Coordinates of C-alpha atoms in Angstrom, one line a residue:
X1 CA 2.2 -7.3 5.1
X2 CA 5.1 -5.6 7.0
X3 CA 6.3 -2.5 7.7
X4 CA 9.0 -1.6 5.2
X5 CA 11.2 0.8 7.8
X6 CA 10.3 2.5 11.3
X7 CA 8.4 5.9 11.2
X8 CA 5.2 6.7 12.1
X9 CA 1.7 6.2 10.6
X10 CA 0.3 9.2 8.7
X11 CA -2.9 7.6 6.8
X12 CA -4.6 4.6 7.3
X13 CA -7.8 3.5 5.7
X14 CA -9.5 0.2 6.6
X15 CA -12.9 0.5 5.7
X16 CA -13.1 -1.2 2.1
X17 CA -14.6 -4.5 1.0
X18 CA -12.4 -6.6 -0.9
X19 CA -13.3 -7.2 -4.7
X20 CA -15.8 -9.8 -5.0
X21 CA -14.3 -11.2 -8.4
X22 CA -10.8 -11.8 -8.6
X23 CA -10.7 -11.4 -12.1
X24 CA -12.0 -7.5 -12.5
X25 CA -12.2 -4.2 -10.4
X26 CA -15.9 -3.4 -10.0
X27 CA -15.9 0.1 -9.9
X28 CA -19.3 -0.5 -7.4
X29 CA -16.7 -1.6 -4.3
X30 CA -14.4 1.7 -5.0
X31 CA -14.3 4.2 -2.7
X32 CA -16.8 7.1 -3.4
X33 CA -13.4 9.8 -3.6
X34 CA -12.3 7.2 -6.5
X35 CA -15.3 6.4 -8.4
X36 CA -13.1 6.5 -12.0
X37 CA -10.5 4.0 -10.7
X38 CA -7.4 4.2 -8.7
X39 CA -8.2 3.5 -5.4
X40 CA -5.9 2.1 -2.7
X41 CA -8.5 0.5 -0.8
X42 CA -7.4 0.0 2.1
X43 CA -3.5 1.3 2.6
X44 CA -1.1 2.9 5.3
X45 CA 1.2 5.9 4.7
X46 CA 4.2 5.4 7.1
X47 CA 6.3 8.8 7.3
X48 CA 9.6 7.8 7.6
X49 CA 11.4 11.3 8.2
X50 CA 13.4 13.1 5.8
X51 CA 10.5 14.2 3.3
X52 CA 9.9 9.7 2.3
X53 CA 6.7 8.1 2.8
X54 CA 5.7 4.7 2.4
X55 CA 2.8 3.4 0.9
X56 CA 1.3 0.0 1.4
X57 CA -2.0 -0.9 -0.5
X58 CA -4.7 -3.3 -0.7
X59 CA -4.7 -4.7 2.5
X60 CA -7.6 -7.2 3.1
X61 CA -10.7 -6.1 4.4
X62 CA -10.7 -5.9 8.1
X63 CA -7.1 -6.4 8.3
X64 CA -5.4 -3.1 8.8
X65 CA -3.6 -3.4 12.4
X66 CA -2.0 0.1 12.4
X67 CA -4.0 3.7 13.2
X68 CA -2.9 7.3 12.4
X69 CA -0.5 8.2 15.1
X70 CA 1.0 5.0 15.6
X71 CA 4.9 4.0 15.3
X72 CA 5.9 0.8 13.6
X73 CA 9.1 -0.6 13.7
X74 CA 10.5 -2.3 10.2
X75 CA 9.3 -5.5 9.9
X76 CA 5.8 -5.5 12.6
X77 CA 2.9 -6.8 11.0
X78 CA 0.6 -4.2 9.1
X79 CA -2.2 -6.3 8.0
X80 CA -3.0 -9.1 5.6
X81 CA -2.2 -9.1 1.7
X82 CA -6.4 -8.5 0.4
X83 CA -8.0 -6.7 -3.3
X84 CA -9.7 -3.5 -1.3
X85 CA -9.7 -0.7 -3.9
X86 CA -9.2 -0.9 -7.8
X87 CA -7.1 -3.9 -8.5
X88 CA -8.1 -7.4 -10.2
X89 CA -6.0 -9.4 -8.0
X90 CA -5.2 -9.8 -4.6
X91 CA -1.4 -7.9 -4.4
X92 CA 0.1 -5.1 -2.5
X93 CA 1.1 -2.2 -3.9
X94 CA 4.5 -0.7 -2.7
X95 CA 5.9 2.9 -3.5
X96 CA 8.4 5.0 -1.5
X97 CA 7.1 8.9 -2.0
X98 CA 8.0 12.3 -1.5
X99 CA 4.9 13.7 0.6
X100 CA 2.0 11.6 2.1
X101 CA -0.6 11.8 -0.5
X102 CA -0.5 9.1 -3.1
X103 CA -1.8 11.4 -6.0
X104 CA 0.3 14.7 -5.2
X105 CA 3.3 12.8 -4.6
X106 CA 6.6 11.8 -6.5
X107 CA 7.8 8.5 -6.6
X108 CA 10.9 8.1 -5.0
X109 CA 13.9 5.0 -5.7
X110 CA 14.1 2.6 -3.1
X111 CA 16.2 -1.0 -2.4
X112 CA 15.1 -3.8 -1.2
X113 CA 18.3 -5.7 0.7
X114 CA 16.1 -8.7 1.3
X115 CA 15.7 -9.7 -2.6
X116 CA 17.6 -9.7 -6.0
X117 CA 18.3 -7.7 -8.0
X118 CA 18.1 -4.6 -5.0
X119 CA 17.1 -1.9 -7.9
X120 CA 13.6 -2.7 -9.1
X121 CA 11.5 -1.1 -12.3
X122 CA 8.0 -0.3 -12.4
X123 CA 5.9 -3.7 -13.0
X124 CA 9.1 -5.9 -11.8
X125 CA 7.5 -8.5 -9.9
X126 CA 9.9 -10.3 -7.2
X127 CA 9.2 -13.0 -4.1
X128 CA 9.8 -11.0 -0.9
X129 CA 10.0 -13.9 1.4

């Protein structure tokens, strides 16, 4: 996984397991602030300046090459694509967001200039090669 645009880490979490069954979230390997589902697992929050933060989630277990504090430049390595958190698939979850908490947040429109079409909708699944 790669940074999406320079800024600066705000949270980074890289202590989750992955899921142990590709094919459910076991609520068991959730984070104990997440025990009814929803959890990032292991995820950066990259603060990009003018009030838009990045999230990146799921990274594999172990993974997670960035630290609060640290500045990325677009396209450095984060991590590994993993299942940490509440998924039932390994995937990364993506938003742009108003404020660096996930939950507290609004999701913000972004473009992609490396893909087709550039405007996405929620669920839109796309090879970002």
């Amino acid at each position: 996984l790669i940074a999406p645009a320079a800024g600066t880490v705000v949270r980074a979490r890289a202590d989750r397991p992955d899921q142990p069954d590709p094919e459910r979230s076991d609520p068991a390997f959730h984070a104990p602030d997440h025990p009814s589902g929803g959890d990032p697992g292991n995820h950066l929050v990259i603060d990009h300046g003018n009030s838009e933060f990045s999230m990146i989630a799921h990274f594999q277990a172990k993974s997670v090459l960035a630290k609060v504090g640290d500045r990325v430049r677009r396209g450095q390595v984060l991590g590994r694509l993993g299942s940490s958190g509440d998924t039932v698939t390994p995937h990364v979850h993506y938003q742009l967001q108003s404020g660096p908490d996930h939950e507290w947040s609004d999701g913000l429109p972004c473009r992609f200039t490396n893909i087709g079409p550039t405007i996405l909708v929620r669920g839109t699944y796309f090879d970002a090669r």
